[in-house]
Amino acid sequence: MALASRMNRWEPEVMFSKPSLLRRGITAKLFGLAFGLLCLYLIAWLNLNVSFVVQFGLILWCITLGGLVALIGVINYHPLLKSSMPSWFSGGFICGWMNLLLWLIGGDSLTSIGQGIFPTLGSLLLGIGFVAIGIGFGIVAGFFAKLIGGEGPDAARDYTADK
């Protein structure tokens, strides 16, 4: 009887009915990996002269952004506004902010990639575009993480302690 009740817990309806930080993390990180691989494909397709270290760092950066989106979706209450924020908004904000910091730190490599794609744009417009790509990435990753893993503090709750 105990084995049957334990096996019922692993049915898909039961597994996906409650929010889960693990599912949020897996979903957002897989989205980051897919986005990073898409970026590498575009770099190879456009025949840009980008070192292997920058390409590998780009993949790891996208996976890290996915992890940040997964974690920031657990905190959905804004204390100054005294209201809840949707996880896609906070995901877009954190990814835009992190891409701004990356552009400020490693702007030379990113500007060379951007000027290979858009040769007529200046460095500032490429930085703004890089931040906009981060915002878009965060919104989409936050949406899919919420769709599959839920949002809010319940996503970090341990449901096994209830049994």
Short mmCIF file of N, CA and C in Angstrom, two decimals, residues 9-159:
data_model
loop_
_atom_site.label_atom_id
_atom_site.label_comp_id
_atom_site.label_asym_id
_atom_site.label_seq_id
_atom_site.Cartn_x
_atom_site.Cartn_y
_atom_site.Cartn_z
N ARG A 9 2.41 9.48 -6.54
CA ARG A 9 2.94 10.82 -6.42
C ARG A 9 3.73 11.24 -7.66
N TRP A 10 4.21 10.28 -8.45
CA TRP A 10 5.04 10.58 -9.61
C TRP A 10 4.25 10.65 -10.90
N GLU A 11 2.94 10.64 -10.83
CA GLU A 11 2.14 10.79 -12.04
C GLU A 11 2.28 12.21 -12.56
N PRO A 12 2.20 12.39 -13.88
CA PRO A 12 2.42 13.74 -14.43
C PRO A 12 1.44 14.78 -13.90
N GLU A 13 0.20 14.41 -13.64
CA GLU A 13 -0.76 15.40 -13.16
C GLU A 13 -0.35 15.92 -11.79
N VAL A 14 0.16 15.02 -10.95
CA VAL A 14 0.56 15.41 -9.61
C VAL A 14 1.88 16.17 -9.66
N MET A 15 2.79 15.73 -10.51
CA MET A 15 4.10 16.38 -10.58
C MET A 15 4.01 17.82 -11.04
N PHE A 16 3.17 18.12 -12.00
CA PHE A 16 3.12 19.46 -12.57
C PHE A 16 2.02 20.32 -11.96
N SER A 17 1.32 19.83 -10.93
CA SER A 17 0.25 20.62 -10.35
C SER A 17 0.76 21.63 -9.33
N LYS A 18 1.94 21.39 -8.77
CA LYS A 18 2.49 22.29 -7.75
C LYS A 18 3.70 23.02 -8.32
N PRO A 19 3.91 24.28 -7.89
CA PRO A 19 5.09 25.01 -8.35
C PRO A 19 6.38 24.33 -7.89
N SER A 20 7.42 24.45 -8.70
CA SER A 20 8.68 23.79 -8.38
C SER A 20 9.85 24.65 -8.85
N LEU A 21 10.76 24.92 -7.94
CA LEU A 21 11.96 25.68 -8.29
C LEU A 21 12.85 24.87 -9.21
N LEU A 22 12.88 23.56 -9.03
CA LEU A 22 13.69 22.71 -9.90
C LEU A 22 13.19 22.77 -11.34
N ARG A 23 11.89 22.69 -11.54
CA ARG A 23 11.34 22.79 -12.91
C ARG A 23 11.58 24.18 -13.48
N ARG A 24 11.46 25.22 -12.64
CA ARG A 24 11.75 26.58 -13.12
C ARG A 24 13.20 26.67 -13.59
N GLY A 25 14.10 26.13 -12.77
CA GLY A 25 15.52 26.19 -13.10
C GLY A 25 15.86 25.42 -14.36
N ILE A 26 15.34 24.22 -14.47
CA ILE A 26 15.62 23.40 -15.65
C ILE A 26 15.07 24.06 -16.90
N THR A 27 13.86 24.58 -16.82
CA THR A 27 13.24 25.21 -17.99
C THR A 27 14.02 26.44 -18.44
N ALA A 28 14.32 27.32 -17.50
CA ALA A 28 15.01 28.56 -17.86
C ALA A 28 16.44 28.30 -18.32
N LYS A 29 17.13 27.35 -17.71
CA LYS A 29 18.50 27.05 -18.13
C LYS A 29 18.54 26.36 -19.48
N LEU A 30 17.57 25.50 -19.76
CA LEU A 30 17.50 24.89 -21.09
C LEU A 30 17.19 25.94 -22.15
N PHE A 31 16.33 26.89 -21.80
CA PHE A 31 16.07 28.00 -22.73
C PHE A 31 17.34 28.81 -22.95
N GLY A 32 18.11 29.05 -21.88
CA GLY A 32 19.38 29.76 -22.02
C GLY A 32 20.38 29.00 -22.87
N LEU A 33 20.44 27.68 -22.70
CA LEU A 33 21.33 26.86 -23.52
C LEU A 33 20.92 26.92 -24.99
N ALA A 34 19.62 26.82 -25.25
CA ALA A 34 19.15 26.90 -26.63
C ALA A 34 19.45 28.27 -27.24
N PHE A 35 19.27 29.33 -26.47
CA PHE A 35 19.56 30.67 -26.97
C PHE A 35 21.06 30.84 -27.21
N GLY A 36 21.89 30.30 -26.32
CA GLY A 36 23.33 30.38 -26.51
C GLY A 36 23.79 29.62 -27.74
N LEU A 37 23.21 28.45 -27.96
CA LEU A 37 23.56 27.68 -29.16
C LEU A 37 23.08 28.39 -30.43
N LEU A 38 21.94 29.07 -30.34
CA LEU A 38 21.48 29.87 -31.48
C LEU A 38 22.45 31.01 -31.78
N CYS A 39 22.96 31.64 -30.72
CA CYS A 39 23.95 32.70 -30.91
C CYS A 39 25.22 32.16 -31.56
N LEU A 40 25.67 30.98 -31.12
CA LEU A 40 26.86 30.38 -31.74
C LEU A 40 26.62 30.02 -33.19
N TYR A 41 25.42 29.54 -33.50
CA TYR A 41 25.10 29.23 -34.88
C TYR A 41 25.12 30.50 -35.74
N LEU A 42 24.57 31.59 -35.21
CA LEU A 42 24.59 32.85 -35.96
C LEU A 42 26.01 33.38 -36.15
N ILE A 43 26.86 33.21 -35.13
CA ILE A 43 28.25 33.64 -35.26
C ILE A 43 28.96 32.84 -36.35
N ALA A 44 28.71 31.53 -36.38
CA ALA A 44 29.34 30.69 -37.41
C ALA A 44 28.74 30.97 -38.78
N TRP A 45 27.43 31.19 -38.84
CA TRP A 45 26.75 31.42 -40.12
C TRP A 45 27.19 32.75 -40.74
N LEU A 46 27.39 33.77 -39.89
CA LEU A 46 27.82 35.07 -40.39
C LEU A 46 29.33 35.15 -40.56
N ASN A 47 30.03 34.08 -40.20
CA ASN A 47 31.48 33.99 -40.36
C ASN A 47 32.19 35.14 -39.65
N LEU A 48 31.82 35.34 -38.38
CA LEU A 48 32.44 36.39 -37.58
C LEU A 48 33.71 35.86 -36.93
N ASN A 49 34.67 36.73 -36.77
CA ASN A 49 35.95 36.35 -36.18
C ASN A 49 35.85 36.52 -34.66
N VAL A 50 35.34 35.46 -33.98
CA VAL A 50 35.16 35.49 -32.53
C VAL A 50 35.93 34.31 -31.95
N SER A 51 36.69 34.56 -30.89
CA SER A 51 37.51 33.50 -30.31
C SER A 51 36.63 32.45 -29.64
N PHE A 52 37.23 31.28 -29.45
CA PHE A 52 36.51 30.17 -28.82
C PHE A 52 36.14 30.51 -27.38
N VAL A 53 37.00 31.24 -26.69
CA VAL A 53 36.74 31.60 -25.30
C VAL A 53 35.50 32.48 -25.19
N VAL A 54 35.35 33.43 -26.09
CA VAL A 54 34.17 34.31 -26.09
C VAL A 54 32.92 33.50 -26.44
N GLN A 55 33.02 32.58 -27.38
CA GLN A 55 31.87 31.75 -27.74
C GLN A 55 31.44 30.87 -26.58
N PHE A 56 32.41 30.24 -25.92
CA PHE A 56 32.10 29.39 -24.77
C PHE A 56 31.53 30.23 -23.63
N GLY A 57 32.09 31.41 -23.42
CA GLY A 57 31.57 32.32 -22.40
C GLY A 57 30.15 32.78 -22.70
N LEU A 58 29.83 32.94 -23.97
CA LEU A 58 28.48 33.33 -24.36
C LEU A 58 27.46 32.25 -24.01
N ILE A 59 27.82 31.00 -24.24
CA ILE A 59 26.92 29.90 -23.86
C ILE A 59 26.73 29.87 -22.35
N LEU A 60 27.84 29.97 -21.60
CA LEU A 60 27.73 29.94 -20.14
C LEU A 60 26.97 31.15 -19.61
N TRP A 61 27.12 32.30 -20.26
CA TRP A 61 26.40 33.50 -19.84
C TRP A 61 24.90 33.31 -20.03
N CYS A 62 24.49 32.73 -21.14
CA CYS A 62 23.06 32.52 -21.39
C CYS A 62 22.48 31.51 -20.41
N ILE A 63 23.22 30.47 -20.07
CA ILE A 63 22.74 29.50 -19.08
C ILE A 63 22.64 30.17 -17.70
N THR A 64 23.60 31.01 -17.37
CA THR A 64 23.56 31.72 -16.09
C THR A 64 22.38 32.68 -16.04
N LEU A 65 22.10 33.36 -17.13
CA LEU A 65 20.92 34.24 -17.16
C LEU A 65 19.64 33.45 -16.96
N GLY A 66 19.58 32.25 -17.53
CA GLY A 66 18.41 31.40 -17.31
C GLY A 66 18.26 31.03 -15.84
N GLY A 67 19.38 30.73 -15.18
CA GLY A 67 19.33 30.44 -13.75
C GLY A 67 18.87 31.64 -12.92
N LEU A 68 19.32 32.83 -13.30
CA LEU A 68 18.88 34.04 -12.59
C LEU A 68 17.40 34.28 -12.79
N VAL A 69 16.90 34.03 -13.99
CA VAL A 69 15.47 34.18 -14.24
C VAL A 69 14.67 33.21 -13.37
N ALA A 70 15.18 31.98 -13.25
CA ALA A 70 14.48 30.99 -12.42
C ALA A 70 14.45 31.42 -10.96
N LEU A 71 15.55 31.95 -10.47
CA LEU A 71 15.59 32.35 -9.06
C LEU A 71 14.81 33.63 -8.78
N ILE A 72 14.85 34.59 -9.69
CA ILE A 72 14.18 35.86 -9.44
C ILE A 72 12.66 35.70 -9.50
N GLY A 73 12.18 34.64 -10.16
CA GLY A 73 10.73 34.40 -10.21
C GLY A 73 10.16 33.94 -8.89
N VAL A 74 11.00 33.53 -7.95
CA VAL A 74 10.52 33.14 -6.63
C VAL A 74 10.16 34.38 -5.82
N ILE A 75 10.87 35.47 -6.05
CA ILE A 75 10.60 36.73 -5.34
C ILE A 75 9.67 37.55 -6.22
N ASN A 76 8.38 37.47 -5.97
CA ASN A 76 7.46 38.20 -6.83
C ASN A 76 6.74 39.33 -6.10
N TYR A 77 7.18 39.66 -4.90
CA TYR A 77 6.57 40.75 -4.15
C TYR A 77 7.54 41.92 -4.09
N HIS A 78 7.10 43.10 -4.49
CA HIS A 78 7.94 44.29 -4.45
C HIS A 78 7.58 45.09 -3.21
N PRO A 79 8.52 45.24 -2.26
CA PRO A 79 8.17 45.88 -0.99
C PRO A 79 7.89 47.39 -1.11
N LEU A 80 8.51 48.07 -2.06
CA LEU A 80 8.26 49.50 -2.18
C LEU A 80 6.92 49.79 -2.84
N LEU A 81 6.58 49.00 -3.85
CA LEU A 81 5.29 49.18 -4.52
C LEU A 81 4.14 48.49 -3.78
N LYS A 82 4.49 47.62 -2.84
CA LYS A 82 3.53 46.85 -2.06
C LYS A 82 2.54 46.10 -2.95
N SER A 83 3.11 45.48 -3.97
CA SER A 83 2.30 44.66 -4.88
C SER A 83 3.19 43.58 -5.47
N SER A 84 2.55 42.61 -6.08
CA SER A 84 3.34 41.54 -6.69
C SER A 84 3.71 41.91 -8.12
N MET A 85 4.89 41.47 -8.52
CA MET A 85 5.36 41.68 -9.88
C MET A 85 5.27 40.37 -10.63
N PRO A 86 4.88 40.39 -11.88
CA PRO A 86 4.91 39.14 -12.64
C PRO A 86 6.35 38.70 -12.87
N SER A 87 6.55 37.38 -12.94
CA SER A 87 7.92 36.87 -13.05
C SER A 87 8.56 37.23 -14.38
N TRP A 88 7.76 37.43 -15.42
CA TRP A 88 8.35 37.80 -16.70
C TRP A 88 8.93 39.21 -16.63
N PHE A 89 8.31 40.09 -15.84
CA PHE A 89 8.83 41.45 -15.70
C PHE A 89 10.16 41.45 -14.95
N SER A 90 10.20 40.74 -13.84
CA SER A 90 11.44 40.71 -13.06
C SER A 90 12.53 39.96 -13.82
N GLY A 91 12.17 38.93 -14.59
CA GLY A 91 13.15 38.23 -15.42
C GLY A 91 13.72 39.13 -16.50
N GLY A 92 12.86 39.91 -17.14
CA GLY A 92 13.33 40.86 -18.16
C GLY A 92 14.23 41.93 -17.56
N PHE A 93 13.88 42.40 -16.36
CA PHE A 93 14.68 43.42 -15.71
C PHE A 93 16.06 42.89 -15.36
N ILE A 94 16.12 41.70 -14.74
CA ILE A 94 17.42 41.18 -14.30
C ILE A 94 18.32 40.84 -15.48
N CYS A 95 17.74 40.31 -16.57
CA CYS A 95 18.56 39.98 -17.74
C CYS A 95 19.03 41.24 -18.46
N GLY A 96 18.19 42.24 -18.54
CA GLY A 96 18.61 43.51 -19.13
C GLY A 96 19.73 44.15 -18.32
N TRP A 97 19.60 44.12 -16.99
CA TRP A 97 20.63 44.68 -16.12
C TRP A 97 21.95 43.92 -16.26
N MET A 98 21.88 42.60 -16.27
CA MET A 98 23.10 41.79 -16.38
C MET A 98 23.76 41.97 -17.76
N ASN A 99 22.98 42.11 -18.81
CA ASN A 99 23.56 42.36 -20.13
C ASN A 99 24.18 43.75 -20.20
N LEU A 100 23.59 44.72 -19.50
CA LEU A 100 24.21 46.05 -19.44
C LEU A 100 25.57 45.96 -18.76
N LEU A 101 25.64 45.24 -17.65
CA LEU A 101 26.92 45.08 -16.96
C LEU A 101 27.94 44.35 -17.82
N LEU A 102 27.49 43.31 -18.52
CA LEU A 102 28.41 42.58 -19.40
C LEU A 102 28.91 43.47 -20.52
N TRP A 103 28.04 44.30 -21.06
CA TRP A 103 28.46 45.20 -22.14
C TRP A 103 29.44 46.25 -21.63
N LEU A 104 29.22 46.73 -20.40
CA LEU A 104 30.15 47.72 -19.84
C LEU A 104 31.51 47.10 -19.55
N ILE A 105 31.54 45.83 -19.15
CA ILE A 105 32.81 45.18 -18.82
C ILE A 105 33.52 44.67 -20.07
N GLY A 106 32.81 43.94 -20.91
CA GLY A 106 33.42 43.32 -22.08
C GLY A 106 32.92 43.89 -23.38
N GLY A 107 32.85 45.20 -23.44
CA GLY A 107 32.26 45.87 -24.59
C GLY A 107 33.01 45.67 -25.90
N ASP A 108 34.33 45.49 -25.85
CA ASP A 108 35.11 45.36 -27.08
C ASP A 108 34.73 44.10 -27.86
N SER A 109 34.66 42.97 -27.16
CA SER A 109 34.30 41.72 -27.84
C SER A 109 32.87 41.77 -28.36
N LEU A 110 31.96 42.31 -27.54
CA LEU A 110 30.56 42.37 -27.96
C LEU A 110 30.36 43.36 -29.09
N THR A 111 31.10 44.46 -29.06
CA THR A 111 30.99 45.43 -30.15
C THR A 111 31.52 44.86 -31.45
N SER A 112 32.56 44.04 -31.38
CA SER A 112 33.07 43.43 -32.61
C SER A 112 32.07 42.44 -33.18
N ILE A 113 31.37 41.71 -32.31
CA ILE A 113 30.32 40.80 -32.80
C ILE A 113 29.19 41.62 -33.42
N GLY A 114 28.75 42.66 -32.71
CA GLY A 114 27.65 43.48 -33.21
C GLY A 114 27.98 44.21 -34.49
N GLN A 115 29.22 44.69 -34.64
CA GLN A 115 29.59 45.39 -35.86
C GLN A 115 29.78 44.42 -37.02
N GLY A 116 30.03 43.15 -36.72
CA GLY A 116 30.04 42.15 -37.78
C GLY A 116 28.65 41.91 -38.34
N ILE A 117 27.63 42.07 -37.50
CA ILE A 117 26.25 41.87 -37.94
C ILE A 117 25.69 43.18 -38.51
N PHE A 118 25.87 44.28 -37.77
CA PHE A 118 25.38 45.60 -38.20
C PHE A 118 26.56 46.55 -38.30
N PRO A 119 27.24 46.60 -39.44
CA PRO A 119 28.49 47.38 -39.53
C PRO A 119 28.30 48.89 -39.44
N THR A 120 27.10 49.41 -39.66
CA THR A 120 26.92 50.85 -39.67
C THR A 120 26.54 51.42 -38.31
N LEU A 121 26.18 50.57 -37.35
CA LEU A 121 25.77 51.07 -36.05
C LEU A 121 26.97 51.38 -35.18
N GLY A 122 26.80 52.36 -34.32
CA GLY A 122 27.86 52.72 -33.39
C GLY A 122 27.84 51.83 -32.16
N SER A 123 28.82 52.01 -31.32
CA SER A 123 28.98 51.18 -30.13
C SER A 123 27.83 51.38 -29.14
N LEU A 124 27.35 52.61 -28.99
CA LEU A 124 26.27 52.88 -28.05
C LEU A 124 24.97 52.21 -28.48
N LEU A 125 24.65 52.30 -29.76
CA LEU A 125 23.43 51.65 -30.25
C LEU A 125 23.53 50.13 -30.16
N LEU A 126 24.72 49.59 -30.35
CA LEU A 126 24.90 48.15 -30.18
C LEU A 126 24.72 47.75 -28.72
N GLY A 127 25.18 48.58 -27.79
CA GLY A 127 24.98 48.30 -26.37
C GLY A 127 23.52 48.35 -25.99
N ILE A 128 22.79 49.32 -26.52
CA ILE A 128 21.35 49.40 -26.26
C ILE A 128 20.64 48.18 -26.84
N GLY A 129 21.06 47.76 -28.01
CA GLY A 129 20.48 46.55 -28.60
C GLY A 129 20.80 45.31 -27.80
N PHE A 130 22.00 45.24 -27.24
CA PHE A 130 22.39 44.11 -26.41
C PHE A 130 21.54 44.05 -25.15
N VAL A 131 21.28 45.19 -24.55
CA VAL A 131 20.41 45.25 -23.37
C VAL A 131 18.98 44.85 -23.75
N ALA A 132 18.51 45.31 -24.90
CA ALA A 132 17.16 44.95 -25.35
C ALA A 132 17.04 43.45 -25.61
N ILE A 133 18.08 42.84 -26.14
CA ILE A 133 18.07 41.39 -26.33
C ILE A 133 17.99 40.69 -24.97
N GLY A 134 18.70 41.21 -23.99
CA GLY A 134 18.63 40.64 -22.64
C GLY A 134 17.23 40.75 -22.04
N ILE A 135 16.59 41.90 -22.24
CA ILE A 135 15.22 42.08 -21.73
C ILE A 135 14.28 41.09 -22.41
N GLY A 136 14.40 40.96 -23.72
CA GLY A 136 13.56 40.00 -24.44
C GLY A 136 13.81 38.57 -23.99
N PHE A 137 15.07 38.22 -23.81
CA PHE A 137 15.42 36.88 -23.32
C PHE A 137 14.78 36.63 -21.95
N GLY A 138 14.89 37.59 -21.05
CA GLY A 138 14.34 37.43 -19.70
C GLY A 138 12.83 37.31 -19.70
N ILE A 139 12.16 38.06 -20.56
CA ILE A 139 10.70 37.99 -20.63
C ILE A 139 10.26 36.61 -21.12
N VAL A 140 10.88 36.14 -22.18
CA VAL A 140 10.48 34.83 -22.74
C VAL A 140 10.87 33.69 -21.81
N ALA A 141 12.07 33.74 -21.24
CA ALA A 141 12.49 32.68 -20.31
C ALA A 141 11.62 32.70 -19.06
N GLY A 142 11.26 33.88 -18.56
CA GLY A 142 10.39 33.98 -17.40
C GLY A 142 9.00 33.45 -17.69
N PHE A 143 8.50 33.69 -18.89
CA PHE A 143 7.19 33.18 -19.26
C PHE A 143 7.17 31.66 -19.27
N PHE A 144 8.18 31.05 -19.91
CA PHE A 144 8.21 29.60 -19.98
C PHE A 144 8.50 28.97 -18.62
N ALA A 145 9.33 29.63 -17.81
CA ALA A 145 9.60 29.11 -16.48
C ALA A 145 8.34 29.15 -15.62
N LYS A 146 7.55 30.21 -15.76
CA LYS A 146 6.29 30.29 -15.02
C LYS A 146 5.30 29.26 -15.53
N LEU A 147 5.27 29.08 -16.83
CA LEU A 147 4.34 28.13 -17.43
C LEU A 147 4.61 26.71 -16.96
N ILE A 148 5.87 26.32 -16.86
CA ILE A 148 6.22 24.94 -16.52
C ILE A 148 6.47 24.77 -15.02
N GLY A 149 7.10 25.75 -14.38
CA GLY A 149 7.50 25.59 -12.99
C GLY A 149 6.74 26.40 -11.98
N GLY A 150 5.83 27.26 -12.40
CA GLY A 150 5.11 28.10 -11.46
C GLY A 150 5.94 29.32 -11.07
N GLU A 151 5.42 30.09 -10.11
CA GLU A 151 6.14 31.27 -9.64
C GLU A 151 5.81 31.53 -8.19
N GLY A 152 6.51 32.46 -7.61
CA GLY A 152 6.27 32.86 -6.24
C GLY A 152 6.98 31.98 -5.22
N PRO A 153 6.78 32.29 -3.94
CA PRO A 153 7.48 31.57 -2.89
C PRO A 153 7.09 30.09 -2.81
N ASP A 154 5.93 29.73 -3.33
CA ASP A 154 5.54 28.32 -3.32
C ASP A 154 6.46 27.47 -4.18
N ALA A 155 7.12 28.08 -5.15
CA ALA A 155 8.04 27.32 -6.01
C ALA A 155 9.25 26.82 -5.22
N ALA A 156 9.61 27.50 -4.14
CA ALA A 156 10.75 27.08 -3.34
C ALA A 156 10.34 26.24 -2.14
N ARG A 157 9.08 25.94 -2.01
CA ARG A 157 8.58 25.17 -0.87
C ARG A 157 8.87 23.69 -1.06
N ASP A 158 9.19 23.01 0.03
CA ASP A 158 9.46 21.57 0.00
C ASP A 158 8.16 20.85 0.33
N TYR A 159 7.55 20.25 -0.69
CA TYR A 159 6.27 19.57 -0.51
C TYR A 159 6.43 18.18 0.08
#
